[in-house]
Short mmCIF file of C-alpha atoms in Angstrom, two decimals:
data_model
loop_
_atom_site.label_atom_id
_atom_site.label_comp_id
_atom_site.label_asym_id
_atom_site.label_seq_id
_atom_site.Cartn_x
_atom_site.Cartn_y
_atom_site.Cartn_z
CA MET V 1 308.77 210.09 -109.98
CA THR V 2 309.36 209.31 -113.64
CA SER V 3 312.17 208.45 -116.05
CA PRO V 4 313.22 208.95 -119.68
CA LEU V 5 311.58 205.60 -120.47
CA THR V 6 308.20 206.36 -118.89
CA VAL V 7 307.79 210.14 -118.97
CA VAL V 8 305.80 210.01 -122.23
CA SER V 9 304.03 206.67 -121.78
CA LYS V 10 303.01 207.25 -118.15
CA ALA V 11 303.73 210.72 -116.75
CA THR V 12 301.81 212.46 -119.53
CA HIS V 13 298.66 210.67 -118.41
CA VAL V 14 299.21 211.67 -114.79
CA GLN V 15 299.39 215.27 -115.99
CA ASN V 16 296.15 214.82 -117.95
CA THR V 17 294.21 213.33 -115.03
CA TRP V 18 294.84 213.72 -111.32
CA GLY V 19 298.01 215.77 -111.67
CA LYS V 20 296.11 218.81 -112.92
CA ARG V 21 294.31 219.01 -109.57
CA CYS V 22 297.52 219.55 -107.61
CA ASN V 23 298.54 223.06 -106.61
CA LYS V 24 301.83 222.29 -108.31
CA ILE V 25 303.21 219.14 -109.88
CA LEU V 26 306.81 218.31 -110.79
CA PHE V 27 308.03 215.23 -112.63
CA MET V 28 311.35 214.08 -111.20
CA GLY V 29 313.59 212.23 -113.65
CA SER V 30 317.23 211.74 -114.57
CA ASN V 31 319.21 213.32 -117.39
CA GLY V 32 317.36 213.04 -120.70
CA THR V 33 313.85 213.14 -119.26
CA GLN V 34 313.08 216.75 -120.21
CA VAL V 35 314.03 216.43 -123.86
CA LYS V 36 311.44 213.67 -124.29
CA ALA V 37 308.62 215.60 -122.63
CA LYS V 38 309.07 219.32 -123.08
CA HIS V 39 305.36 219.80 -122.44
CA LEU V 40 305.72 218.62 -118.83
CA PRO V 41 307.24 220.39 -115.79
CA VAL V 42 310.24 218.05 -115.56
CA VAL V 43 313.12 218.37 -113.11
CA GLU V 44 316.26 216.50 -114.17
CA LEU V 45 318.10 215.17 -111.13
CA PRO V 46 321.82 214.27 -110.99
CA VAL V 47 321.20 210.52 -110.61
CA LYS V 48 321.25 207.34 -112.65
CA GLU V 49 318.10 205.44 -113.50
CA GLY V 50 317.37 202.03 -112.03
CA ARG V 51 315.80 200.51 -108.95
CA GLU V 52 319.12 200.57 -107.11
CA TYR V 53 319.25 204.37 -107.49
CA LEU V 54 315.71 205.14 -106.29
CA TRP V 55 316.80 206.21 -102.82
CA GLN V 56 319.36 208.64 -104.20
CA LYS V 57 316.73 209.91 -106.63
CA THR V 58 314.25 210.44 -103.81
CA LYS V 59 316.79 212.35 -101.74
CA GLU V 60 317.71 214.58 -104.66
CA ALA V 61 314.02 215.23 -105.30
CA PHE V 62 313.45 216.39 -101.74
CA LEU V 63 316.60 218.50 -101.86
CA HIS V 64 315.10 220.26 -104.88
CA ILE V 65 311.76 220.72 -103.11
CA TYR V 66 313.53 222.10 -100.04
CA SER V 67 315.46 224.68 -102.03
CA SER V 68 312.67 225.73 -104.39
CA ASP V 69 309.24 225.28 -102.79
CA LEU V 70 309.47 224.57 -99.06
CA ASN V 71 307.88 227.85 -97.98
CA ASN V 72 305.29 227.90 -100.77
CA TYR V 73 303.31 224.80 -99.75
CA ASP V 74 302.22 222.98 -96.59
CA TRP V 75 302.35 219.35 -97.79
CA PHE V 76 304.48 217.48 -100.32
CA LEU V 77 303.28 214.30 -101.98
CA LYS V 78 305.62 211.81 -103.61
CA ALA V 79 303.98 209.41 -106.07
CA ASP V 80 305.10 207.19 -108.93
CA ASP V 81 303.96 207.72 -112.51
CA ASP V 82 301.70 204.66 -112.24
CA THR V 83 299.95 205.87 -109.08
CA TYR V 84 296.49 207.45 -109.18
CA VAL V 85 295.61 209.99 -106.47
CA ILE V 86 292.22 211.40 -105.54
CA VAL V 87 293.55 214.82 -104.64
CA GLU V 88 290.35 216.12 -103.00
CA ASN V 89 290.35 213.20 -100.55
CA LEU V 90 293.99 213.91 -99.75
CA ARG V 91 293.16 217.54 -99.01
CA HIS V 92 290.18 216.45 -96.91
CA PHE V 93 292.38 214.10 -94.89
CA LEU V 94 295.02 216.78 -94.30
CA ARG V 95 292.59 219.59 -93.47
CA ASP V 96 293.03 219.29 -89.69
CA LYS V 97 296.69 218.19 -89.73
CA ASP V 98 299.52 220.54 -88.77
CA GLN V 99 302.11 221.17 -91.47
CA ASN V 100 304.47 222.41 -88.76
CA GLU V 101 304.52 218.98 -87.13
CA ALA V 102 307.28 216.61 -88.25
CA ILE V 103 305.03 213.85 -89.59
CA TYR V 104 304.33 211.93 -92.79
CA PHE V 105 301.43 209.84 -94.01
CA GLY V 106 300.76 206.99 -96.43
CA ARG V 107 300.20 203.23 -96.34
CA ARG V 108 302.06 202.07 -93.27
CA PHE V 109 304.16 198.94 -93.68
CA LYS V 110 306.51 196.80 -91.59
CA PRO V 111 309.10 195.46 -90.74
CA PHE V 112 312.59 197.03 -91.18
CA VAL V 113 311.71 200.33 -89.46
CA LYS V 114 310.59 200.41 -85.82
CA GLN V 115 307.72 202.86 -86.30
CA GLY V 116 306.91 201.49 -89.73
CA PHE V 117 307.42 203.05 -93.13
CA MET V 118 305.13 204.27 -95.91
CA SER V 119 304.70 202.33 -99.15
CA GLY V 120 306.44 204.05 -102.04
CA GLY V 121 303.99 202.72 -104.60
CA ALA V 122 300.93 203.98 -102.74
CA GLY V 123 302.58 207.37 -102.38
CA TYR V 124 303.36 209.29 -99.22
CA VAL V 125 302.92 212.88 -98.12
CA LEU V 126 305.34 214.83 -95.92
CA SER V 127 304.55 217.94 -93.91
CA ARG V 128 306.64 221.04 -94.48
CA GLN V 129 308.42 220.37 -91.20
CA ALA V 130 309.09 216.76 -92.19
CA VAL V 131 310.83 217.92 -95.38
CA ARG V 132 312.78 220.48 -93.39
CA SER V 133 313.89 217.83 -90.87
CA LEU V 134 314.79 215.39 -93.63
CA VAL V 135 317.05 217.87 -95.38
CA GLN V 136 318.51 219.81 -92.48
CA TYR V 137 319.34 216.75 -90.42
CA GLY V 138 319.59 214.03 -93.03
CA ASN V 139 320.96 215.83 -96.07
CA SER V 140 323.26 218.68 -96.97
CA THR V 141 323.20 220.86 -100.06
CA THR V 142 325.28 218.31 -101.93
CA SER V 143 324.33 214.85 -100.75
CA TYR V 144 323.69 214.18 -97.07
CA LEU V 145 324.84 215.62 -93.79
CA ASN V 146 326.11 212.48 -92.13
CA SER V 147 325.66 208.73 -92.03
CA ILE V 148 322.02 208.91 -90.88
CA CYS V 149 320.72 208.86 -94.43
CA GLU V 150 323.43 206.83 -96.10
CA PRO V 151 322.12 203.80 -98.05
CA THR V 152 321.42 200.81 -95.82
CA THR V 153 321.25 197.16 -96.77
CA PHE V 154 317.68 197.73 -97.96
CA ILE V 155 317.18 198.57 -101.63
CA GLY V 156 313.63 199.88 -101.28
CA GLU V 157 313.44 203.67 -101.43
CA ASP V 158 310.42 203.65 -99.12
CA VAL V 159 312.27 201.67 -96.46
CA GLN V 160 315.32 203.92 -96.75
CA LEU V 161 313.19 207.04 -96.40
CA GLY V 162 311.30 205.55 -93.46
CA HIS V 163 314.57 204.71 -91.71
CA CYS V 164 315.92 208.20 -92.32
CA LEU V 165 312.76 209.98 -91.18
CA GLU V 166 312.63 207.93 -87.99
CA MET V 167 316.23 208.83 -87.24
CA VAL V 168 315.57 212.55 -87.63
CA GLY V 169 312.41 212.48 -85.51
CA VAL V 170 309.64 212.49 -88.13
CA LYS V 171 306.62 210.47 -86.99
CA ALA V 172 304.77 207.91 -89.12
CA GLY V 173 301.09 208.88 -89.07
CA ASP V 174 297.93 206.78 -89.20
CA THR V 175 295.77 207.26 -92.32
CA ARG V 176 292.94 204.82 -91.54
CA ASP V 177 289.38 206.12 -91.44
CA SER V 178 286.93 205.95 -88.53
CA GLU V 179 286.07 202.34 -89.47
CA GLY V 180 289.71 201.31 -89.49
CA LYS V 181 289.85 201.02 -93.28
CA GLU V 182 292.88 202.11 -95.27
CA ARG V 183 293.08 205.12 -97.59
CA PHE V 184 296.41 204.53 -99.40
CA PHE V 185 296.71 201.37 -101.50
CA PRO V 186 299.90 199.81 -102.91
CA LEU V 187 298.06 197.57 -105.40
CA ARG V 188 295.29 197.92 -107.99
CA PRO V 189 291.73 198.74 -106.88
CA GLU V 190 290.47 195.26 -107.76
CA ASP V 191 293.15 193.67 -105.58
CA HIS V 192 291.93 195.55 -102.53
CA ILE V 193 288.21 195.32 -103.29
CA VAL V 194 287.75 191.71 -104.45
CA ARG V 195 288.15 189.18 -101.65
CA GLY V 196 290.91 186.68 -102.40
CA ASN V 197 292.44 188.69 -105.23
CA ILE V 198 295.74 189.08 -103.34
CA PRO V 199 297.41 185.62 -103.22
CA LYS V 200 297.97 184.14 -99.78
CA ASN V 201 301.72 183.93 -100.47
CA SER V 202 301.98 187.59 -101.50
CA TRP V 203 304.56 189.84 -99.83
CA TYR V 204 301.64 192.11 -98.95
CA TRP V 205 300.51 190.06 -95.96
CA SER V 206 303.86 190.23 -94.18
CA HIS V 207 304.16 193.96 -94.77
CA ILE V 208 300.80 195.36 -93.60
CA TYR V 209 301.18 197.23 -90.33
CA TYR V 210 297.59 197.20 -89.10
CA PRO V 211 295.12 194.28 -89.02
CA HIS V 212 293.62 193.62 -92.44
CA LEU V 213 290.07 194.82 -93.14
CA GLN V 214 288.46 193.87 -96.44
CA GLY V 215 287.65 196.72 -98.78
CA CYS V 216 288.61 200.36 -99.06
CA SER V 217 287.73 203.53 -97.24
CA ARG V 218 284.99 205.65 -98.83
CA THR V 219 287.59 208.43 -98.76
CA ALA V 220 290.36 206.45 -100.45
CA ILE V 221 293.34 208.54 -101.55
CA SER V 222 295.61 206.47 -103.81
CA PHE V 223 296.06 203.27 -105.82
CA HIS V 224 299.17 201.83 -107.46
CA TYR V 225 299.94 199.92 -110.68
CA ILE V 226 297.43 201.99 -112.64
CA THR V 227 297.79 201.77 -116.41
CA PRO V 228 297.35 204.90 -118.56
CA ASN V 229 293.93 203.70 -119.77
CA MET V 230 292.82 203.06 -116.21
CA MET V 231 293.95 206.59 -115.23
CA TYR V 232 291.27 208.00 -117.51
CA ALA V 233 288.69 205.42 -116.44
CA MET V 234 289.23 206.25 -112.77
CA ASP V 235 289.02 209.95 -113.54
CA TYR V 236 285.65 209.34 -115.16
CA PHE V 237 284.35 207.15 -112.35
CA VAL V 238 285.41 209.54 -109.59
CA TYR V 239 284.42 212.85 -111.15
CA ASN V 240 281.39 212.04 -113.29
CA LEU V 241 279.35 209.11 -111.95
CA THR V 242 278.71 210.76 -108.58
CA ARG V 243 277.12 213.90 -110.00
#
């Protein structure tokens, strides 16, 4: 997900780092995004920009995926242009998962949705069947099939998607490792690694679905709020220091 305001300052650096390791990457923005970044594979969606339009933007993005790439790929990852993803760890996690099962994975949060929902900032990945269910039952070729996926009182795109997926029978999966540690992270690496870095009054504590364990999985998949400079630093740390 990107925008005319961030496609150059942020999305370009995703393309230069972890994005190049995807089988295919698309940058979803509104009208005017492509003209600012002709060097990127941009899809201009028929939506307005702004936090209040994120859910509509997400739906339109998945409608595009459904019509153009559904049968070409097994899994579809949504991430923001300030999210860093270790693609190899994502592939490793998904290696024994069934793309024909209606399921999606990410950092599981609560409340609002009975089975939980996946953090938008940490990124979430839908199986092919999950995308099919989302569109065929929750959307039509123009907007949406019925009231299932209409906007609710929640503004958050991740909550809206979680509500919609639950209604159409897509399960929320567990991404913790064998030690119970998380793999998808909605905040910066230092926030999840350094004890006490997340304030006690942070929204984070009321949203985590599973009991908190300090630290990150050795097979961590994503981190959020990553600056362009940190994108390159993380790329260096992950792909050079371990050799």
